[in-house]
mmCIF file of C-alpha atoms and ligand atoms in Angstrom:
data_model
loop_
_atom_site.group_PDB
_atom_site.id
_atom_site.type_symbol
_atom_site.label_atom_id
_atom_site.label_comp_id
_atom_site.label_asym_id
_atom_site.label_seq_id
_atom_site.Cartn_x
_atom_site.Cartn_y
_atom_site.Cartn_z
ATOM 1 C CA MET A 1 84.324 118.738 108.399
ATOM 2 C CA SER A 2 87.169 117.045 107.627
ATOM 3 C CA ILE A 3 88.359 114.932 104.949
ATOM 4 C CA ILE A 4 88.935 110.988 105.753
ATOM 5 C CA VAL A 5 91.375 109.176 103.139
ATOM 6 C CA GLN A 6 90.532 105.483 103.788
ATOM 7 C CA LYS A 7 92.318 102.551 101.219
ATOM 8 C CA PHE A 8 91.453 99.076 101.144
ATOM 9 C CA GLY A 9 94.102 96.609 99.776
ATOM 10 C CA GLY A 10 92.576 93.150 97.780
ATOM 11 C CA THR A 11 92.134 90.932 100.528
ATOM 12 C CA SER A 12 89.615 93.573 101.845
ATOM 13 C CA VAL A 13 87.273 93.589 98.966
ATOM 14 C CA GLU A 14 88.039 89.723 97.756
ATOM 15 C CA ASN A 15 84.468 88.701 97.086
ATOM 16 C CA ALA A 16 81.002 90.045 97.823
ATOM 17 C CA GLU A 17 80.796 89.799 101.637
ATOM 18 C CA ARG A 18 84.195 91.431 102.005
ATOM 19 C CA VAL A 19 82.775 94.406 99.709
ATOM 20 C CA PHE A 20 79.920 94.650 101.861
ATOM 21 C CA ASN A 21 81.985 94.572 105.109
ATOM 22 C CA VAL A 22 84.032 97.486 103.607
ATOM 23 C CA ALA A 23 81.065 99.126 101.671
ATOM 24 C CA LYS A 24 79.595 99.845 105.593
ATOM 25 C CA ILE A 25 83.051 101.234 107.059
ATOM 26 C CA ILE A 26 82.738 103.523 104.441
ATOM 27 C CA THR A 27 79.265 104.713 104.896
ATOM 28 C CA ASN A 28 79.354 104.588 108.448
ATOM 29 C CA THR A 29 82.359 106.841 108.479
ATOM 30 C CA TYR A 30 80.262 108.893 105.985
ATOM 31 C CA SER A 31 77.125 109.111 108.204
ATOM 32 C CA ASN A 32 79.802 110.335 111.354
ATOM 33 C CA ASN A 33 79.929 113.666 108.866
ATOM 34 C CA ASN A 34 82.899 113.153 107.017
ATOM 35 C CA LYS A 35 83.674 114.085 103.619
ATOM 36 C CA VAL A 36 85.295 110.329 102.225
ATOM 37 C CA VAL A 37 87.630 109.588 99.987
ATOM 38 C CA VAL A 38 88.571 105.914 99.502
ATOM 39 C CA VAL A 39 91.372 103.774 97.582
ATOM 40 C CA VAL A 40 90.550 100.754 96.189
ATOM 41 C CA SER A 41 92.818 97.769 95.185
ATOM 42 C CA ALA A 42 92.458 95.133 92.827
ATOM 43 C CA GLN A 43 90.255 92.011 94.311
ATOM 44 C CA GLY A 44 92.175 89.460 95.782
ATOM 45 C CA LYS A 45 94.779 87.991 93.006
ATOM 46 C CA THR A 46 93.253 89.780 90.385
ATOM 47 C CA THR A 47 96.419 91.174 89.663
ATOM 48 C CA ASP A 48 98.311 88.144 89.814
ATOM 49 C CA ASN A 49 95.946 86.797 87.382
ATOM 50 C CA LEU A 50 96.206 89.316 85.219
ATOM 51 C CA ILE A 51 99.913 88.780 84.702
ATOM 52 C CA SER A 52 99.615 85.493 84.266
ATOM 53 C CA GLN A 53 97.227 86.172 81.585
ATOM 54 C CA ALA A 54 99.677 88.624 79.640
ATOM 55 C CA LEU A 55 102.366 85.874 79.878
ATOM 56 C CA GLU A 56 100.472 83.395 78.466
ATOM 57 C CA ILE A 57 99.965 85.776 75.513
ATOM 58 C CA ASN A 58 103.502 87.229 75.342
ATOM 59 C CA ASN A 59 106.463 86.694 77.607
ATOM 60 C CA ASN A 60 108.179 90.035 77.056
ATOM 61 C CA PRO A 61 104.760 92.261 76.373
ATOM 62 C CA SER A 62 105.863 96.329 76.500
ATOM 63 C CA LYS A 63 105.428 97.804 79.941
ATOM 64 C CA ARG A 64 102.533 100.084 78.147
ATOM 65 C CA GLU A 65 100.367 97.394 77.448
ATOM 66 C CA LEU A 66 100.938 95.816 80.655
ATOM 67 C CA ASP A 67 100.160 98.860 82.657
ATOM 68 C CA VAL A 68 96.925 98.853 80.562
ATOM 69 C CA LEU A 69 95.831 95.511 81.563
ATOM 70 C CA LEU A 70 96.807 95.748 84.977
ATOM 71 C CA SER A 71 94.767 98.681 85.696
ATOM 72 C CA THR A 72 91.832 97.021 85.252
ATOM 73 C CA GLY A 73 91.938 95.467 88.400
ATOM 74 C CA GLU A 74 91.793 98.679 89.929
ATOM 75 C CA GLN A 75 88.780 99.779 87.526
ATOM 76 C CA MET A 76 86.763 96.560 88.618
ATOM 77 C CA SER A 77 86.824 96.791 92.301
ATOM 78 C CA VAL A 78 85.983 100.660 92.405
ATOM 79 C CA ALA A 79 82.834 99.815 89.997
ATOM 80 C CA ILE A 80 81.906 97.191 92.484
ATOM 81 C CA LEU A 81 82.557 98.846 95.681
ATOM 82 C CA SER A 82 80.008 102.023 94.259
ATOM 83 C CA MET A 83 77.401 99.442 93.404
ATOM 84 C CA ALA A 84 77.769 97.796 96.811
ATOM 85 C CA ILE A 85 77.581 101.612 98.214
ATOM 86 C CA GLU A 86 74.650 102.179 95.980
ATOM 87 C CA LYS A 87 72.650 99.542 97.174
ATOM 88 C CA LEU A 88 72.852 100.537 100.886
ATOM 89 C CA GLY A 89 71.408 104.205 99.846
ATOM 90 C CA PHE A 90 74.374 106.210 99.917
ATOM 91 C CA PRO A 91 75.812 108.684 97.081
ATOM 92 C CA VAL A 92 79.067 107.791 95.678
ATOM 93 C CA VAL A 93 81.011 108.189 92.629
ATOM 94 C CA SER A 94 84.106 106.006 91.311
ATOM 95 C CA LEU A 95 87.061 107.853 89.395
ATOM 96 C CA LEU A 96 89.722 105.944 88.069
ATOM 97 C CA GLY A 97 93.254 107.561 88.625
ATOM 98 C CA TRP A 98 93.130 109.860 85.581
ATOM 99 C CA GLN A 99 90.104 111.063 86.503
ATOM 100 C CA ALA A 100 91.141 111.608 89.887
ATOM 101 C CA GLY A 101 94.057 113.346 88.845
ATOM 102 C CA PHE A 102 96.985 111.310 89.075
ATOM 103 C CA LYS A 103 99.567 112.841 86.765
ATOM 104 C CA THR A 104 102.899 110.566 86.935
ATOM 105 C CA ASN A 105 106.036 110.354 84.435
ATOM 106 C CA ASN A 106 106.051 107.328 81.912
ATOM 107 C CA ASN A 107 108.164 104.750 83.979
ATOM 108 C CA TYR A 108 105.536 102.230 83.034
ATOM 109 C CA GLY A 109 105.480 99.782 86.000
ATOM 110 C CA ASN A 110 107.081 101.994 88.626
ATOM 111 C CA ALA A 111 105.649 105.434 87.453
ATOM 112 C CA GLN A 112 106.101 108.028 90.143
ATOM 113 C CA ILE A 113 103.272 110.806 90.788
ATOM 114 C CA GLU A 114 104.177 113.904 89.766
ATOM 115 C CA ASN A 115 100.722 115.689 89.939
ATOM 116 C CA LEU A 116 97.914 115.529 91.519
ATOM 117 C CA ASP A 117 94.695 118.238 90.510
ATOM 118 C CA SER A 118 92.162 117.284 92.841
ATOM 119 C CA ASN A 119 89.962 119.665 91.318
ATOM 120 C CA ARG A 120 87.435 116.831 90.680
ATOM 121 C CA ILE A 121 87.519 114.782 93.775
ATOM 122 C CA LEU A 122 86.782 117.986 95.657
ATOM 123 C CA SER A 123 83.818 118.953 93.101
ATOM 124 C CA GLU A 124 82.161 115.308 93.810
ATOM 125 C CA LEU A 125 82.736 115.886 97.810
ATOM 126 C CA ASN A 126 81.153 118.775 97.584
ATOM 127 C CA LYS A 127 78.086 117.516 95.925
ATOM 128 C CA LYS A 128 78.465 115.309 98.690
ATOM 129 C CA ASN A 129 79.467 112.305 97.134
ATOM 130 C CA ILE A 130 81.362 109.101 98.755
ATOM 131 C CA VAL A 131 84.686 109.140 96.275
ATOM 132 C CA ILE A 132 86.034 105.893 95.445
ATOM 133 C CA VAL A 133 89.194 106.021 93.530
ATOM 134 C CA ALA A 134 90.981 103.199 91.693
ATOM 135 C CA GLY A 135 94.218 102.944 93.140
ATOM 136 C CA PHE A 136 97.786 102.225 91.853
ATOM 137 C CA GLN A 137 97.128 104.180 88.315
ATOM 138 C CA GLY A 138 97.594 107.170 86.787
ATOM 139 C CA ILE A 139 98.153 109.032 83.794
ATOM 140 C CA ASP A 140 101.830 110.418 81.648
ATOM 141 C CA LYS A 141 101.551 113.733 80.139
ATOM 142 C CA PHE A 142 100.884 111.832 76.576
ATOM 143 C CA ASN A 143 97.884 110.384 78.459
ATOM 144 C CA ASN A 144 98.760 106.981 78.444
ATOM 145 C CA ILE A 145 97.891 104.856 81.494
ATOM 146 C CA THR A 146 100.748 103.770 84.151
ATOM 147 C CA THR A 147 101.104 102.460 87.488
ATOM 148 C CA PHE A 148 102.766 102.890 90.484
ATOM 149 C CA GLY A 149 104.324 99.029 91.088
ATOM 150 C CA ARG A 150 103.206 96.521 93.498
ATOM 151 C CA GLY A 151 101.394 97.377 96.338
ATOM 152 C CA GLY A 152 101.317 101.023 94.965
ATOM 153 C CA SER A 153 97.325 101.459 95.949
ATOM 154 C CA ASP A 154 99.195 102.894 99.065
ATOM 155 C CA THR A 155 101.025 105.317 97.292
ATOM 156 C CA SER A 156 97.849 106.407 96.211
ATOM 157 C CA ALA A 157 96.124 107.020 99.522
ATOM 158 C CA VAL A 158 99.135 108.748 101.025
ATOM 159 C CA ALA A 159 99.258 111.587 98.335
ATOM 160 C CA LEU A 160 95.734 111.983 98.374
ATOM 161 C CA ALA A 161 95.681 112.122 101.939
ATOM 162 C CA ALA A 162 98.635 114.833 101.453
ATOM 163 C CA LYS A 163 96.556 116.876 98.876
ATOM 164 C CA LEU A 164 93.573 117.410 100.531
ATOM 165 C CA LYS A 165 95.166 117.746 104.157
ATOM 166 C CA SER A 166 93.642 114.800 105.270
ATOM 167 C CA ASP A 167 93.942 114.022 109.463
ATOM 168 C CA ILE A 168 95.036 111.003 108.627
ATOM 169 C CA CYS A 169 95.134 107.770 105.659
ATOM 170 C CA LYS A 170 93.589 104.795 106.974
ATOM 171 C CA ILE A 171 95.339 101.774 105.414
ATOM 172 C CA TYR A 172 92.715 99.168 106.130
ATOM 173 C CA THR A 173 94.143 95.294 105.305
ATOM 174 C CA ASP A 174 93.991 91.588 106.358
ATOM 175 C CA VAL A 175 96.078 92.140 109.589
ATOM 176 C CA ASP A 176 95.350 94.336 112.482
ATOM 177 C CA GLY A 177 98.845 96.406 111.903
ATOM 178 C CA VAL A 178 102.432 96.439 111.899
ATOM 179 C CA TYR A 179 103.949 93.450 113.771
ATOM 180 C CA ASP A 180 107.608 93.370 114.418
ATOM 181 C CA LEU A 181 107.352 90.230 112.387
ATOM 182 C CA ASP A 182 104.950 88.908 109.285
ATOM 183 C CA PRO A 183 102.319 87.818 111.632
ATOM 184 C CA LYS A 184 101.205 85.404 108.912
ATOM 185 C CA GLU A 185 104.374 83.466 108.882
ATOM 186 C CA ASN A 186 105.749 83.928 113.131
ATOM 187 C CA THR A 187 103.274 83.045 115.331
ATOM 188 C CA LYS A 188 105.374 85.490 118.601
ATOM 189 C CA ALA A 189 105.224 88.159 116.403
ATOM 190 C CA LYS A 190 104.574 91.611 118.664
ATOM 191 C CA LYS A 191 101.895 94.373 117.563
ATOM 192 C CA ILE A 192 103.503 97.532 117.436
ATOM 193 C CA SER A 193 101.078 100.398 118.465
ATOM 194 C CA LYS A 194 103.170 103.475 116.662
ATOM 195 C CA ILE A 195 106.207 103.536 114.806
ATOM 196 C CA ASN A 196 107.800 106.879 112.987
ATOM 197 C CA TYR A 197 108.006 106.636 108.979
ATOM 198 C CA ASP A 198 112.182 105.876 109.500
ATOM 199 C CA LYS A 199 111.377 102.262 111.334
ATOM 200 C CA MET A 200 108.760 101.664 108.872
ATOM 201 C CA LEU A 201 111.160 101.992 105.994
ATOM 202 C CA ASN A 202 113.172 99.521 107.521
ATOM 203 C CA LEU A 203 110.774 97.165 108.346
ATOM 204 C CA ALA A 204 109.157 97.543 104.762
ATOM 205 C CA LYS A 205 112.716 97.006 103.104
ATOM 206 C CA SER A 206 113.419 94.439 104.742
ATOM 207 C CA GLY A 207 110.215 92.699 103.257
ATOM 208 C CA ALA A 208 106.980 93.827 105.725
ATOM 209 C CA LYS A 209 104.919 94.434 102.690
ATOM 210 C CA VAL A 210 101.750 95.762 104.736
ATOM 211 C CA LEU A 211 103.245 99.417 103.545
ATOM 212 C CA ASN A 212 104.236 99.985 100.026
ATOM 213 C CA ILE A 213 107.739 101.821 100.738
ATOM 214 C CA ASN A 214 107.215 104.408 98.382
ATOM 215 C CA SER A 215 104.248 105.209 100.624
ATOM 216 C CA ILE A 216 106.395 105.830 103.218
ATOM 217 C CA LYS A 217 108.592 107.521 102.025
ATOM 218 C CA LEU A 218 105.456 109.878 101.013
ATOM 219 C CA ALA A 219 103.951 110.054 104.119
ATOM 220 C CA LYS A 220 107.719 111.007 105.344
ATOM 221 C CA LYS A 221 108.030 114.091 102.862
ATOM 222 C CA TYR A 222 104.147 115.849 103.195
ATOM 223 C CA ASN A 223 103.868 114.552 107.098
ATOM 224 C CA VAL A 224 100.901 112.309 106.618
ATOM 225 C CA LYS A 225 100.166 110.362 109.592
ATOM 226 C CA ILE A 226 98.571 106.465 108.993
ATOM 227 C CA GLU A 227 97.022 104.006 110.617
ATOM 228 C CA VAL A 228 97.612 100.478 109.058
ATOM 229 C CA LEU A 229 94.209 98.348 110.692
ATOM 230 C CA SER A 230 92.116 95.786 110.082
ATOM 231 C CA SER A 231 89.026 95.677 107.890
ATOM 232 C CA LEU A 232 87.810 92.664 109.538
ATOM 233 C CA LYS A 233 88.139 93.663 113.407
ATOM 234 C CA ASN A 234 87.117 96.826 115.145
ATOM 235 C CA ILE A 235 90.144 97.737 117.153
ATOM 236 C CA PRO A 236 93.218 100.444 116.546
ATOM 237 C CA GLY A 237 96.008 99.528 114.121
ATOM 238 C CA THR A 238 99.028 101.057 114.264
ATOM 239 C CA ILE A 239 100.020 104.421 113.674
ATOM 240 C CA VAL A 240 102.886 105.254 111.581
ATOM 241 C CA PHE A 241 104.357 108.997 112.452
HETATM 242 P P1 LIG B 301 96.790 94.643 101.267
HETATM 243 O O1 LIG B 301 96.518 93.817 100.003
HETATM 244 O O2 LIG B 301 95.932 95.038 102.402
HETATM 245 O O3 LIG B 301 97.428 95.883 100.894
HETATM 246 P P2 LIG B 301 98.947 93.558 101.352
HETATM 247 O O4 LIG B 301 99.500 91.680 101.359
HETATM 248 O O5 LIG B 301 99.750 94.070 100.568
HETATM 249 O O6 LIG B 301 97.944 93.630 101.762
HETATM 250 O O7 LIG B 301 99.952 93.878 103.022
HETATM 251 C C1 LIG B 301 99.244 92.843 104.062
HETATM 252 C C2 LIG B 301 100.650 91.919 104.439
HETATM 253 O O8 LIG B 301 101.398 92.094 105.040
HETATM 254 C C3 LIG B 301 99.693 90.814 105.539
HETATM 255 O O9 LIG B 301 99.023 89.639 104.995
HETATM 256 C C4 LIG B 301 101.082 90.180 106.222
HETATM 257 O O10 LIG B 301 101.147 88.988 105.841
HETATM 258 C C5 LIG B 301 101.999 91.197 105.858
HETATM 259 N N1 LIG B 301 103.193 91.593 106.290
HETATM 260 C C6 LIG B 301 104.690 91.567 106.383
HETATM 261 N N2 LIG B 301 105.194 91.449 107.488
HETATM 262 C C7 LIG B 301 104.562 92.175 107.994
HETATM 263 C C8 LIG B 301 104.557 93.369 109.299
HETATM 264 N N3 LIG B 301 105.379 93.145 109.960
HETATM 265 N N4 LIG B 301 103.514 93.430 109.881
HETATM 266 C C9 LIG B 301 102.244 93.668 109.568
HETATM 267 N N5 LIG B 301 101.845 92.518 108.008
HETATM 268 C C10 LIG B 301 103.084 91.962 107.550
HETATM 269 N N1 LIG B 302 96.681 95.686 92.816
HETATM 270 C C1 LIG B 302 97.982 95.856 92.703
HETATM 271 C C2 LIG B 302 99.096 94.739 93.293
HETATM 272 O O1 LIG B 302 98.461 93.817 93.358
HETATM 273 C C3 LIG B 302 98.169 97.606 93.727
HETATM 274 C C4 LIG B 302 97.919 97.386 94.900
HETATM 275 O O2 LIG B 302 97.501 96.463 95.375
HETATM 276 O O3 LIG B 302 98.087 97.956 95.938
HETATM 277 O O4 LIG B 302 100.238 95.203 93.612
HETATM 278 MG MG1 LIG B 303 99.392 96.071 100.323
#
């Protein structure tokens, strides 16, 4: 039985209908005899709103406290998504970054993963649970909460896929793959069926936020195959290899 890692971005879980749509994708994968580990981002514009709320109180908050605040967006979404999966009648457990074993350096706001201890996830999978992990977050060696930088849930997913030796890391988003240009801005943008890590890195560096830059570097380092695909349309996405 293989382990599949699926990651869902903020727009894919922005309201109750979308949360149930995602819960169904996950439970279908589980019903097809897979062990499923899911990474989820904060819902919709939650992270932006949390930043605004912080700045309303203090226009120069410490990076430590900002990370404590921003990590709550993903804490909320793992609980909400897990409740939807419970409602569909499947066994599920949510884990925050630290519970899932993400150890980082203390570079608040842009922390790098130093170690990923997968024991808790493996024991939950052995108990037949679907595992829902909060993206974008970990803890440093003094147990301070850290976050990985904007779009960092992609990095959480790729790190898990590498550690768990998953065949593929599926990054579900609001577009149906990687395009040569931002498809939301350019009606003439063309979908790419396969793209190598280096070319994907160049696209990301030139502003294609569909995959976070650090996640592509990590995927290249550990040879993790990624598929970027839509959470709303059931069609093949783009393979990043
Ligand atoms: P998520 O919340 O799922 O992580 P993001 O907003 O981070 O989603 O990334 C998806 C967005 O990336 C798309 O909505 C699209 O507008 C944008 N994007 C920019 N450049 C590209 C590109 N070359 N190919 C695909 N999407 C792109
Ligand atoms: N919620 C974080 C952000 O908005 C992380 C992510 O979405 O990947 O940047
Ligand atoms: Mg993103």
